[in-house]
Structure formats: C-alpha cells, structure tokens
C-alpha cells in the first residue's frame, strides 16, 4: 500500500496504523452493549427488583452471602435490596451508554470496573475454577479503556477537538 498525501499535508495512515488506532473500539462496543442490556434487563425484571421471592436480588444476596469474599458488601446490599438493585441497574446503564458514546470514557470504564469488581467479590467469588466467573473477565476488560479512554470515534474526541481545533494539525498522525 502506498501512502498518499491528504489535504492536511500529512501522509495517509496505513492499514496497520488505522487498525491500531481503532483497536479498542470493538471492546468498547461490546462492553457498552452488554452493560446497557444488563441494566435494562434488571430494570424491566420485576422479580429481580424484589426484596424476596424466586429470582429476586434479595434471594440472590442471601444465597451468596456466606461464600462472598467480602460478606460486608452483601450485608450492605441486603439492607435495601430493591434500592441496591436499582442503583446497580442504573449504574450499568450509564456505564454502558458512556462506553458506547465514548463520553467520559475513562470515568465510565472506572464505573464498569467497580461494578464488575463488586460483583466478582460477592456474587461470582465462589465460582470454581475462577475463570468460569465472568465478572473477573469484565473487570479486566475495562482496564484498557480506563488507561486509554476512547481517543477515536467518540464524544470525548469531538470535545477534545472542539476545545483545541488547531492541535491535530500540529501533530503527526502517529501522535494524534
């Protein structure tokens, strides 16, 4: 592939550079869709948002309390299972929307990691072997987005460009 000049006078990025630049996009979309779905699923499940009964968050918390790594977190949730369930669901929804839009991505990813960490230390702690539990995997998946944010195809990049419209022209494509 040959490089050609683009109107800005910078060389066109190679396919490899373009792929590297957008490498986190599939992860961001996956985590965003998954967390939006999880939040909506919880908010629309009347059984889940109950203190007691089959399929309720209260029943789930009672079931995992003795096997949780941090039983105090479960005890905290049991003080108000419905409120806790709504808080988790709204948190998942906001984290997912933030990740999808690339808006305040590092903050959204930190929220996603904290939700995943709390679920790993409570609900999926006793899963054996550990790699069968998905909450630890989600926790690790959020880390690249905490570190890198969403530099491309995101609201964050649009905000950054609007704040300093000259900056991209001063930098090479490799550092933009």
CSV table of N, CA and C in Angstrom, one decimal:
chain,number,residue,atom,x,y,z
A,1,UNK,N,0.8,-1.2,0.0
A,1,UNK,CA,0.0,0.0,0.0
A,1,UNK,C,0.9,1.2,0.0
A,2,UNK,N,0.7,2.1,-0.9
A,2,UNK,CA,1.5,3.4,-0.9
A,2,UNK,C,0.7,4.4,-0.2
A,3,UNK,N,1.5,5.3,0.4
A,3,UNK,CA,1.0,6.4,1.1
A,3,UNK,C,0.8,7.6,0.2
A,4,UNK,N,-0.3,8.3,0.4
A,4,UNK,CA,-0.6,9.5,-0.4
A,4,UNK,C,-0.8,10.6,0.5
A,5,UNK,N,-0.6,11.8,0.0
A,5,UNK,CA,-0.9,13.0,0.8
A,5,UNK,C,-2.4,13.2,0.9
A,6,UNK,N,-2.8,13.6,2.1
A,6,UNK,CA,-4.1,14.0,2.4
A,6,UNK,C,-4.2,15.5,2.4
A,7,UNK,N,-5.4,16.1,2.3
A,7,UNK,CA,-5.4,17.6,2.2
A,7,UNK,C,-4.7,18.3,3.3
A,8,UNK,N,-4.5,17.8,4.5
A,8,UNK,CA,-3.8,18.5,5.6
A,8,UNK,C,-2.3,18.5,5.3
A,9,UNK,N,-1.8,17.8,4.4
A,9,UNK,CA,-0.4,17.7,4.1
A,9,UNK,C,0.3,16.5,4.8
A,10,UNK,N,-0.5,15.8,5.6
A,10,UNK,CA,0.1,14.6,6.4
A,10,UNK,C,-0.1,13.4,5.5
A,11,UNK,N,0.8,12.5,5.7
A,11,UNK,CA,0.6,11.2,4.9
A,11,UNK,C,-0.6,10.4,5.4
A,12,UNK,N,-1.2,9.7,4.5
A,12,UNK,CA,-2.4,8.9,4.9
A,12,UNK,C,-1.9,7.8,5.8
A,13,UNK,N,-2.7,7.4,6.8
A,13,UNK,CA,-2.3,6.4,7.7
A,13,UNK,C,-2.4,5.0,6.9
A,14,UNK,N,-1.5,4.1,7.3
A,14,UNK,CA,-1.5,2.8,6.7
A,14,UNK,C,-2.7,2.0,7.3
A,15,UNK,N,-3.0,0.9,6.8
A,15,UNK,CA,-4.0,0.0,7.3
A,15,UNK,C,-3.6,-0.4,8.7
A,16,UNK,N,-2.4,-0.7,8.9
A,16,UNK,CA,-1.9,-1.2,10.3
A,16,UNK,C,-2.1,0.0,11.3
A,17,UNK,N,-1.8,1.2,10.9
A,17,UNK,CA,-2.0,2.3,11.8
A,17,UNK,C,-3.4,2.6,12.1
A,18,UNK,N,-4.3,2.4,11.1
A,18,UNK,CA,-5.7,2.6,11.3
A,18,UNK,C,-6.3,1.6,12.2
A,19,UNK,N,-5.8,0.3,12.0
A,19,UNK,CA,-6.3,-0.8,12.9
A,19,UNK,C,-5.8,-0.6,14.3
A,20,UNK,N,-4.6,-0.1,14.5
A,20,UNK,CA,-4.1,0.1,15.8
A,20,UNK,C,-4.8,1.2,16.5
A,21,UNK,N,-5.1,2.3,15.7
A,21,UNK,CA,-5.8,3.4,16.3
A,21,UNK,C,-7.2,3.0,16.8
A,22,UNK,N,-7.9,2.1,16.1
A,22,UNK,CA,-9.2,1.7,16.5
A,22,UNK,C,-9.3,0.4,17.2
A,23,UNK,N,-8.2,-0.1,17.7
A,23,UNK,CA,-8.2,-1.4,18.3
A,23,UNK,C,-9.1,-1.6,19.5
A,24,UNK,N,-9.4,-0.5,20.3
A,24,UNK,CA,-10.3,-0.6,21.4
A,24,UNK,C,-11.7,-0.5,21.1
A,25,UNK,N,-12.0,-0.1,19.9
A,25,UNK,CA,-13.4,0.2,19.5
A,25,UNK,C,-14.3,-1.1,19.7
A,26,UNK,N,-13.9,-2.3,19.2
A,26,UNK,CA,-14.8,-3.5,19.4
A,26,UNK,C,-15.0,-3.8,20.9
A,27,UNK,N,-14.0,-3.6,21.7
A,27,UNK,CA,-14.1,-3.8,23.2
A,27,UNK,C,-15.1,-2.8,23.8
A,28,UNK,N,-15.0,-1.6,23.4
A,28,UNK,CA,-15.9,-0.5,23.9
A,28,UNK,C,-17.3,-0.8,23.5
A,29,UNK,N,-17.5,-1.2,22.2
A,29,UNK,CA,-18.9,-1.5,21.8
A,29,UNK,C,-19.4,-2.7,22.5
A,30,UNK,N,-18.6,-3.8,22.7
A,30,UNK,CA,-19.1,-5.0,23.4
A,30,UNK,C,-19.5,-4.7,24.8
A,31,UNK,N,-18.6,-4.0,25.5
A,31,UNK,CA,-18.9,-3.7,26.9
A,31,UNK,C,-20.0,-2.7,27.0
A,32,UNK,N,-20.1,-1.7,26.1
A,32,UNK,CA,-21.2,-0.8,26.2
A,32,UNK,C,-22.6,-1.5,26.0
A,33,UNK,N,-22.7,-2.3,24.9
A,33,UNK,CA,-23.9,-3.0,24.6
A,33,UNK,C,-24.3,-4.0,25.8
A,34,UNK,N,-23.3,-4.7,26.3
A,34,UNK,CA,-23.5,-5.6,27.4
A,34,UNK,C,-24.0,-5.0,28.6
A,35,UNK,N,-23.4,-3.8,29.0
A,35,UNK,CA,-23.8,-3.2,30.2
A,35,UNK,C,-25.2,-2.5,30.0
A,36,UNK,N,-25.5,-1.9,28.9
A,36,UNK,CA,-26.8,-1.3,28.6
A,36,UNK,C,-27.8,-2.4,28.7
A,37,UNK,N,-27.6,-3.6,28.1
A,37,UNK,CA,-28.5,-4.7,28.1
A,37,UNK,C,-28.7,-5.2,29.6
A,38,UNK,N,-27.6,-5.3,30.3
A,38,UNK,CA,-27.7,-5.8,31.7
A,38,UNK,C,-28.5,-4.8,32.6
A,39,UNK,N,-28.3,-3.5,32.4
A,39,UNK,CA,-29.1,-2.5,33.2
A,39,UNK,C,-30.5,-2.6,32.8
A,40,UNK,N,-30.9,-2.6,31.5
A,40,UNK,CA,-32.3,-2.6,31.1
A,40,UNK,C,-32.9,-3.9,31.5
A,41,UNK,N,-32.2,-5.0,31.4
A,41,UNK,CA,-32.8,-6.3,31.9
A,41,UNK,C,-33.2,-6.3,33.3
A,42,UNK,N,-32.3,-5.7,34.2
A,42,UNK,CA,-32.6,-5.6,35.6
A,42,UNK,C,-33.8,-4.7,35.9
A,43,UNK,N,-33.8,-3.5,35.2
A,43,UNK,CA,-34.8,-2.5,35.4
A,43,UNK,C,-36.2,-3.0,35.0
A,44,UNK,N,-36.3,-3.9,34.0
A,44,UNK,CA,-37.5,-4.4,33.5
A,44,UNK,C,-38.0,-5.8,34.1
A,45,UNK,N,-37.2,-6.3,35.0
A,45,UNK,CA,-37.5,-7.6,35.6
A,45,UNK,C,-38.0,-7.4,37.0
A,46,UNK,N,-39.4,-7.4,37.1
A,46,UNK,CA,-40.0,-7.2,38.4
A,46,UNK,C,-39.6,-8.2,39.5
A,47,UNK,N,-39.3,-9.4,39.1
A,47,UNK,CA,-38.9,-10.4,40.0
A,47,UNK,C,-37.5,-10.0,40.6
A,48,UNK,N,-36.6,-9.6,39.8
A,48,UNK,CA,-35.3,-9.2,40.2
A,48,UNK,C,-35.3,-8.0,41.2
A,49,UNK,N,-36.1,-7.1,40.9
A,49,UNK,CA,-36.2,-5.9,41.7
A,49,UNK,C,-37.2,-6.1,42.9
A,50,UNK,N,-37.1,-7.2,43.6
A,50,UNK,CA,-37.9,-7.5,44.8
A,50,UNK,C,-36.9,-7.9,45.9
A,51,UNK,N,-37.4,-7.7,47.1
A,51,UNK,CA,-36.6,-8.0,48.3
A,51,UNK,C,-36.6,-9.5,48.5
A,52,UNK,N,-37.7,-10.2,48.2
A,52,UNK,CA,-37.8,-11.6,48.4
A,52,UNK,C,-38.5,-12.3,47.2
A,53,UNK,N,-38.4,-13.6,47.2
A,53,UNK,CA,-39.1,-14.4,46.2
A,53,UNK,C,-38.1,-14.9,45.2
A,54,UNK,N,-38.6,-15.9,44.4
A,54,UNK,CA,-37.8,-16.5,43.4
A,54,UNK,C,-37.3,-15.5,42.3
A,55,UNK,N,-36.0,-15.5,42.1
A,55,UNK,CA,-35.4,-14.6,41.1
A,55,UNK,C,-35.1,-13.2,41.6
A,56,UNK,N,-35.4,-13.0,42.9
A,56,UNK,CA,-35.2,-11.6,43.4
A,56,UNK,C,-33.7,-11.4,43.8
A,57,UNK,N,-33.3,-10.1,43.8
A,57,UNK,CA,-32.0,-9.8,44.2
A,57,UNK,C,-31.8,-10.1,45.7
A,58,UNK,N,-32.8,-10.0,46.5
A,58,UNK,CA,-32.7,-10.3,47.9
A,58,UNK,C,-32.4,-11.8,48.1
A,59,UNK,N,-33.1,-12.6,47.3
A,59,UNK,CA,-32.8,-14.1,47.4
A,59,UNK,C,-31.4,-14.4,46.9
A,60,UNK,N,-30.9,-13.8,45.8
A,60,UNK,CA,-29.6,-14.0,45.3
A,60,UNK,C,-28.6,-13.6,46.4
A,61,UNK,N,-28.7,-12.4,47.0
A,61,UNK,CA,-27.8,-11.9,48.0
A,61,UNK,C,-27.7,-12.9,49.2
A,62,UNK,N,-28.9,-13.4,49.7
A,62,UNK,CA,-28.9,-14.3,50.8
A,62,UNK,C,-28.2,-15.6,50.4
A,63,UNK,N,-28.3,-16.0,49.1
A,63,UNK,CA,-27.7,-17.2,48.6
A,63,UNK,C,-26.1,-17.2,48.5
A,64,UNK,N,-25.6,-16.0,48.3
A,64,UNK,CA,-24.2,-15.8,48.1
A,64,UNK,C,-23.5,-15.3,49.3
A,65,UNK,N,-24.2,-14.9,50.3
A,65,UNK,CA,-23.6,-14.2,51.5
A,65,UNK,C,-22.5,-14.9,52.1
A,66,UNK,N,-22.7,-16.2,52.4
A,66,UNK,CA,-21.6,-17.0,53.1
A,66,UNK,C,-20.4,-17.4,52.2
A,67,UNK,N,-20.5,-17.3,50.9
A,67,UNK,CA,-19.4,-17.6,50.1
A,67,UNK,C,-18.7,-16.4,49.5
A,68,UNK,N,-19.2,-15.2,49.7
A,68,UNK,CA,-18.6,-14.0,49.2
A,68,UNK,C,-17.3,-13.7,49.8
A,69,UNK,N,-16.4,-13.1,49.0
A,69,UNK,CA,-15.1,-12.7,49.5
A,69,UNK,C,-15.2,-11.6,50.5
A,70,UNK,N,-16.2,-10.7,50.3
A,70,UNK,CA,-16.5,-9.6,51.2
A,70,UNK,C,-17.9,-9.6,51.6
A,71,UNK,N,-18.3,-10.4,52.6
A,71,UNK,CA,-19.7,-10.5,53.0
A,71,UNK,C,-20.3,-9.2,53.4
A,72,UNK,N,-19.4,-8.2,53.9
A,72,UNK,CA,-20.0,-6.9,54.3
A,72,UNK,C,-20.6,-6.2,53.1
A,73,UNK,N,-20.2,-6.4,51.9
A,73,UNK,CA,-20.8,-5.8,50.7
A,73,UNK,C,-22.2,-6.4,50.5
A,74,UNK,N,-22.3,-7.7,50.7
A,74,UNK,CA,-23.6,-8.4,50.6
A,74,UNK,C,-24.5,-7.9,51.7
A,75,UNK,N,-24.0,-7.7,52.9
A,75,UNK,CA,-24.8,-7.2,54.0
A,75,UNK,C,-25.3,-5.8,53.7
A,76,UNK,N,-24.5,-5.0,53.1
A,76,UNK,CA,-24.9,-3.6,52.7
A,76,UNK,C,-26.0,-3.7,51.7
A,77,UNK,N,-25.9,-4.6,50.7
A,77,UNK,CA,-27.0,-4.7,49.7
A,77,UNK,C,-28.3,-5.3,50.3
A,78,UNK,N,-28.2,-6.1,51.3
A,78,UNK,CA,-29.3,-6.7,52.0
A,78,UNK,C,-30.1,-5.7,52.8
A,79,UNK,N,-29.5,-4.5,53.1
A,79,UNK,CA,-30.2,-3.5,53.9
A,79,UNK,C,-31.4,-2.9,53.1
A,80,UNK,N,-31.2,-2.9,51.7
A,80,UNK,CA,-32.2,-2.4,50.8
A,80,UNK,C,-32.0,-3.0,49.5
A,81,UNK,N,-32.4,-4.3,49.3
A,81,UNK,CA,-32.1,-5.0,48.1
A,81,UNK,C,-32.7,-4.3,46.8
A,82,UNK,N,-33.9,-3.7,47.0
A,82,UNK,CA,-34.5,-3.1,45.8
A,82,UNK,C,-33.7,-1.8,45.4
A,83,UNK,N,-33.4,-1.0,46.4
A,83,UNK,CA,-32.6,0.2,46.2
A,83,UNK,C,-31.2,-0.1,45.6
A,84,UNK,N,-30.6,-1.2,46.1
A,84,UNK,CA,-29.3,-1.6,45.6
A,84,UNK,C,-29.5,-2.1,44.2
A,85,UNK,N,-30.5,-2.9,43.9
A,85,UNK,CA,-30.7,-3.4,42.5
A,85,UNK,C,-31.0,-2.3,41.5
A,86,UNK,N,-31.7,-1.3,41.9
A,86,UNK,CA,-31.9,-0.1,41.1
A,86,UNK,C,-30.6,0.6,40.8
A,87,UNK,N,-29.8,0.8,41.9
A,87,UNK,CA,-28.6,1.5,41.8
A,87,UNK,C,-27.6,0.8,40.8
A,88,UNK,N,-27.5,-0.5,41.0
A,88,UNK,CA,-26.7,-1.3,40.1
A,88,UNK,C,-27.2,-1.2,38.6
A,89,UNK,N,-28.5,-1.4,38.4
A,89,UNK,CA,-29.0,-1.3,37.1
A,89,UNK,C,-28.8,0.0,36.4
A,90,UNK,N,-29.1,1.1,37.1
A,90,UNK,CA,-28.9,2.4,36.6
A,90,UNK,C,-27.4,2.7,36.3
A,91,UNK,N,-26.5,2.2,37.3
A,91,UNK,CA,-25.1,2.3,37.1
A,91,UNK,C,-24.6,1.6,35.8
A,92,UNK,N,-25.1,0.4,35.6
A,92,UNK,CA,-24.8,-0.4,34.4
A,92,UNK,C,-25.3,0.3,33.1
A,93,UNK,N,-26.4,0.9,33.2
A,93,UNK,CA,-27.0,1.6,32.0
A,93,UNK,C,-26.1,2.8,31.7
A,94,UNK,N,-25.8,3.6,32.7
A,94,UNK,CA,-25.0,4.8,32.5
A,94,UNK,C,-23.6,4.5,32.0
A,95,UNK,N,-23.0,3.4,32.6
A,95,UNK,CA,-21.6,3.0,32.2
A,95,UNK,C,-21.7,2.5,30.7
A,96,UNK,N,-22.7,1.7,30.4
A,96,UNK,CA,-22.8,1.2,29.0
A,96,UNK,C,-23.0,2.3,28.0
A,97,UNK,N,-23.9,3.3,28.3
A,97,UNK,CA,-24.1,4.4,27.4
A,97,UNK,C,-22.9,5.3,27.3
A,98,UNK,N,-22.2,5.5,28.4
A,98,UNK,CA,-20.9,6.3,28.3
A,98,UNK,C,-19.9,5.6,27.4
A,99,UNK,N,-19.8,4.2,27.6
A,99,UNK,CA,-18.8,3.5,26.8
A,99,UNK,C,-19.2,3.5,25.3
A,100,UNK,N,-20.5,3.3,25.0
A,100,UNK,CA,-20.9,3.3,23.6
A,100,UNK,C,-20.7,4.7,22.9
A,101,UNK,N,-21.0,5.8,23.6
A,101,UNK,CA,-20.9,7.1,23.1
A,101,UNK,C,-19.4,7.6,23.1
A,102,UNK,N,-18.6,6.9,24.0
A,102,UNK,CA,-17.3,7.4,24.2
A,102,UNK,C,-17.3,8.7,24.9
A,103,UNK,N,-18.2,8.9,25.8
A,103,UNK,CA,-18.4,10.1,26.6
A,103,UNK,C,-17.9,9.9,28.0
A,104,UNK,N,-16.9,10.7,28.4
A,104,UNK,CA,-16.3,10.5,29.8
A,104,UNK,C,-15.9,9.0,29.9
A,105,UNK,N,-15.2,8.5,28.9
A,105,UNK,CA,-15.0,7.1,28.8
A,105,UNK,C,-14.2,6.5,29.9
A,106,UNK,N,-13.1,7.3,30.4
A,106,UNK,CA,-12.4,6.7,31.5
A,106,UNK,C,-13.2,6.7,32.8
A,107,UNK,N,-14.1,7.6,33.0
A,107,UNK,CA,-14.9,7.6,34.2
A,107,UNK,C,-15.9,6.5,34.0
A,108,UNK,N,-16.5,6.3,32.8
A,108,UNK,CA,-17.5,5.2,32.6
A,108,UNK,C,-16.8,3.9,32.8
A,109,UNK,N,-15.6,3.7,32.3
A,109,UNK,CA,-14.9,2.5,32.4
A,109,UNK,C,-14.5,2.2,33.9
A,110,UNK,N,-14.2,3.2,34.6
A,110,UNK,CA,-13.9,3.0,36.0
A,110,UNK,C,-15.2,2.6,36.8
A,111,UNK,N,-16.3,3.1,36.4
A,111,UNK,CA,-17.6,2.7,37.0
A,111,UNK,C,-17.9,1.3,36.6
A,112,UNK,N,-17.6,0.9,35.4
A,112,UNK,CA,-17.8,-0.5,34.9
A,112,UNK,C,-16.9,-1.5,35.7
A,113,UNK,N,-15.7,-1.0,35.9
A,113,UNK,CA,-14.7,-1.9,36.6
A,113,UNK,C,-15.1,-2.0,38.1
A,114,UNK,N,-15.6,-1.0,38.7
A,114,UNK,CA,-16.0,-1.1,40.1
A,114,UNK,C,-17.3,-1.9,40.2
A,115,UNK,N,-18.2,-1.8,39.3
A,115,UNK,CA,-19.4,-2.7,39.3
A,115,UNK,C,-18.9,-4.2,39.2
A,116,UNK,N,-18.1,-4.4,38.2
A,116,UNK,CA,-17.6,-5.8,38.0
A,116,UNK,C,-16.8,-6.3,39.2
A,117,UNK,N,-16.0,-5.5,39.8
A,117,UNK,CA,-15.2,-5.9,41.0
A,117,UNK,C,-16.2,-6.2,42.1
A,118,UNK,N,-17.2,-5.4,42.3
A,118,UNK,CA,-18.1,-5.7,43.4
A,118,UNK,C,-18.9,-7.0,43.2
A,119,UNK,N,-19.3,-7.2,41.9
A,119,UNK,CA,-20.0,-8.5,41.6
A,119,UNK,C,-19.0,-9.7,41.7
A,120,UNK,N,-17.8,-9.5,41.4
A,120,UNK,CA,-16.8,-10.6,41.5
A,120,UNK,C,-16.6,-11.0,43.0
A,121,UNK,N,-16.4,-9.9,43.8
A,121,UNK,CA,-16.2,-10.2,45.2
A,121,UNK,C,-17.4,-10.7,46.0
A,122,UNK,N,-18.5,-10.6,45.4
A,122,UNK,CA,-19.8,-11.1,46.1
A,122,UNK,C,-20.4,-12.3,45.3
A,123,UNK,N,-21.0,-12.0,44.2
A,123,UNK,CA,-21.8,-13.0,43.5
A,123,UNK,C,-21.0,-14.1,42.9
A,124,UNK,N,-19.9,-13.8,42.2
A,124,UNK,CA,-19.2,-14.9,41.5
A,124,UNK,C,-17.9,-15.3,42.1
A,125,UNK,N,-17.7,-14.9,43.4
A,125,UNK,CA,-16.4,-15.3,44.1
A,125,UNK,C,-16.3,-16.8,44.2
A,126,UNK,N,-17.3,-17.5,44.5
A,126,UNK,CA,-17.2,-18.9,44.8
A,126,UNK,C,-17.2,-19.8,43.5
A,127,UNK,N,-17.3,-19.2,42.3
A,127,UNK,CA,-17.3,-19.9,41.1
A,127,UNK,C,-16.0,-20.6,41.0
A,128,UNK,N,-16.0,-21.9,40.7
A,128,UNK,CA,-14.7,-22.6,40.6
A,128,UNK,C,-14.8,-23.5,39.4
A,129,UNK,N,-13.7,-23.5,38.6
A,129,UNK,CA,-12.5,-22.7,38.7
A,129,UNK,C,-12.9,-21.2,38.4
A,130,UNK,N,-12.0,-20.3,38.9
A,130,UNK,CA,-12.3,-18.9,38.8
A,130,UNK,C,-12.6,-18.4,37.5
A,131,UNK,N,-12.0,-19.0,36.4
A,131,UNK,CA,-12.2,-18.4,35.1
A,131,UNK,C,-13.6,-18.7,34.5
A,132,UNK,N,-14.4,-19.5,35.2
A,132,UNK,CA,-15.8,-19.7,34.8
A,132,UNK,C,-16.7,-18.5,35.2
A,133,UNK,N,-16.2,-17.7,36.1
A,133,UNK,CA,-16.9,-16.5,36.6
A,133,UNK,C,-16.7,-15.3,35.6
A,134,UNK,N,-17.7,-14.7,35.1
A,134,UNK,CA,-17.5,-13.7,34.0
A,134,UNK,C,-17.2,-12.3,34.6
A,135,UNK,N,-17.5,-12.1,35.9
A,135,UNK,CA,-17.2,-10.7,36.4
A,135,UNK,C,-15.8,-10.4,36.5
A,136,UNK,N,-14.9,-11.3,36.7
A,136,UNK,CA,-13.5,-11.0,36.7
A,136,UNK,C,-13.0,-10.7,35.3
A,137,UNK,N,-13.5,-11.4,34.3
A,137,UNK,CA,-13.2,-11.1,32.9
A,137,UNK,C,-13.7,-9.6,32.5
A,138,UNK,N,-14.9,-9.3,33.0
A,138,UNK,CA,-15.3,-7.9,32.7
A,138,UNK,C,-14.5,-6.9,33.4
A,139,UNK,N,-14.1,-7.2,34.6
A,139,UNK,CA,-13.2,-6.3,35.3
A,139,UNK,C,-11.9,-6.0,34.5
A,140,UNK,N,-11.3,-7.1,34.1
A,140,UNK,CA,-10.0,-7.0,33.3
A,140,UNK,C,-10.3,-6.3,31.9
A,141,UNK,N,-11.5,-6.5,31.3
A,141,UNK,CA,-11.8,-5.9,30.1
A,141,UNK,C,-11.9,-4.4,30.2
A,142,UNK,N,-12.3,-3.9,31.3
A,142,UNK,CA,-12.5,-2.4,31.5
A,142,UNK,C,-11.1,-1.7,31.6
A,143,UNK,N,-10.1,-2.4,32.0
A,143,UNK,CA,-8.8,-1.7,32.3
A,143,UNK,C,-8.2,-1.0,31.1
A,144,UNK,N,-8.2,-1.6,29.9
A,144,UNK,CA,-7.7,-0.9,28.7
A,144,UNK,C,-8.4,0.4,28.5
A,145,UNK,N,-9.7,0.4,28.7
A,145,UNK,CA,-10.5,1.7,28.5
A,145,UNK,C,-10.2,2.7,29.6
A,146,UNK,N,-9.9,2.2,30.8
A,146,UNK,CA,-9.5,3.2,31.9
A,146,UNK,C,-8.2,3.8,31.5
A,147,UNK,N,-7.3,3.0,31.0
A,147,UNK,CA,-5.9,3.5,30.6
A,147,UNK,C,-5.9,4.4,29.4
A,148,UNK,N,-6.7,4.0,28.3
A,148,UNK,CA,-6.6,4.7,27.1
A,148,UNK,C,-7.8,5.6,26.8
A,149,UNK,N,-8.9,5.4,27.4
A,149,UNK,CA,-10.0,6.2,27.1
A,149,UNK,C,-10.6,5.8,25.7
A,150,UNK,N,-11.2,6.7,25.0
A,150,UNK,CA,-11.7,6.5,23.7
A,150,UNK,C,-11.2,7.6,22.8
A,151,UNK,N,-10.0,7.5,22.3
A,151,UNK,CA,-9.4,8.6,21.6
A,151,UNK,C,-10.0,8.8,20.2
A,152,UNK,N,-10.7,7.8,19.6
A,152,UNK,CA,-11.3,8.0,18.3
A,152,UNK,C,-12.7,7.5,18.3
A,153,UNK,N,-13.4,8.1,17.3
A,153,UNK,CA,-14.9,7.7,17.1
A,153,UNK,C,-15.6,7.8,18.5
A,154,UNK,N,-15.5,9.0,19.1
A,154,UNK,CA,-16.1,9.1,20.4
A,154,UNK,C,-16.5,10.6,20.7
A,155,UNK,N,-17.4,10.7,21.6
A,155,UNK,CA,-17.7,12.1,22.0
A,155,UNK,C,-16.5,12.8,22.7
A,156,UNK,N,-15.7,12.0,23.4
A,156,UNK,CA,-14.5,12.6,24.0
A,156,UNK,C,-13.6,13.2,23.0
A,157,UNK,N,-13.4,12.5,21.8
A,157,UNK,CA,-12.5,13.1,20.8
A,157,UNK,C,-13.1,14.3,20.2
A,158,UNK,N,-14.5,14.3,20.0
A,158,UNK,CA,-15.1,15.5,19.5
A,158,UNK,C,-15.0,16.7,20.4
A,159,UNK,N,-15.1,16.5,21.7
A,159,UNK,CA,-15.0,17.5,22.7
A,159,UNK,C,-13.5,18.0,22.7
A,160,UNK,N,-12.6,17.1,22.6
A,160,UNK,CA,-11.2,17.5,22.6
A,160,UNK,C,-10.8,18.3,21.4
A,161,UNK,N,-11.4,17.9,20.2
A,161,UNK,CA,-11.1,18.7,19.0
A,161,UNK,C,-11.8,20.1,19.1
A,162,UNK,N,-13.0,20.1,19.6
A,162,UNK,CA,-13.6,21.4,19.7
A,162,UNK,C,-12.9,22.4,20.7
A,163,UNK,N,-12.3,21.8,21.7
A,163,UNK,CA,-11.6,22.6,22.7
A,163,UNK,C,-10.3,23.1,22.1
A,164,UNK,N,-9.6,22.4,21.2
A,164,UNK,CA,-8.3,22.8,20.6
A,164,UNK,C,-8.3,22.4,19.1
A,165,UNK,N,-9.0,23.1,18.3
A,165,UNK,CA,-9.2,22.7,16.9
A,165,UNK,C,-7.9,22.8,16.1
A,166,UNK,N,-6.9,23.5,16.6
A,166,UNK,CA,-5.6,23.6,15.8
A,166,UNK,C,-4.7,22.4,16.2
A,167,UNK,N,-4.8,21.8,17.3
A,167,UNK,CA,-3.9,20.8,17.8
A,167,UNK,C,-3.7,19.6,16.8
A,168,UNK,N,-4.7,19.0,16.3
A,168,UNK,CA,-4.5,17.9,15.4
A,168,UNK,C,-3.6,18.3,14.2
A,169,UNK,N,-3.7,19.5,13.7
A,169,UNK,CA,-2.8,19.9,12.6
A,169,UNK,C,-1.4,20.1,12.9
A,170,UNK,N,-1.1,20.3,14.2
A,170,UNK,CA,0.3,20.5,14.7
A,170,UNK,C,1.0,19.2,14.9
A,171,UNK,N,0.2,18.1,15.1
A,171,UNK,CA,0.8,16.8,15.5
A,171,UNK,C,0.8,15.9,14.2
A,172,UNK,N,1.7,15.0,14.2
A,172,UNK,CA,1.7,14.0,13.1
A,172,UNK,C,0.6,13.0,13.4
A,173,UNK,N,0.2,12.2,12.4
A,173,UNK,CA,-0.8,11.2,12.6
A,173,UNK,C,-0.5,10.2,13.6
A,174,UNK,N,0.8,9.9,13.8
A,174,UNK,CA,1.2,8.9,14.7
A,174,UNK,C,0.9,9.3,16.2
A,175,UNK,N,0.9,10.6,16.5
A,175,UNK,CA,0.7,11.0,17.8
A,175,UNK,C,-0.7,11.6,18.0
A,176,UNK,N,-1.4,11.8,17.0
A,176,UNK,CA,-2.8,12.5,17.1
A,176,UNK,C,-3.7,11.6,17.8
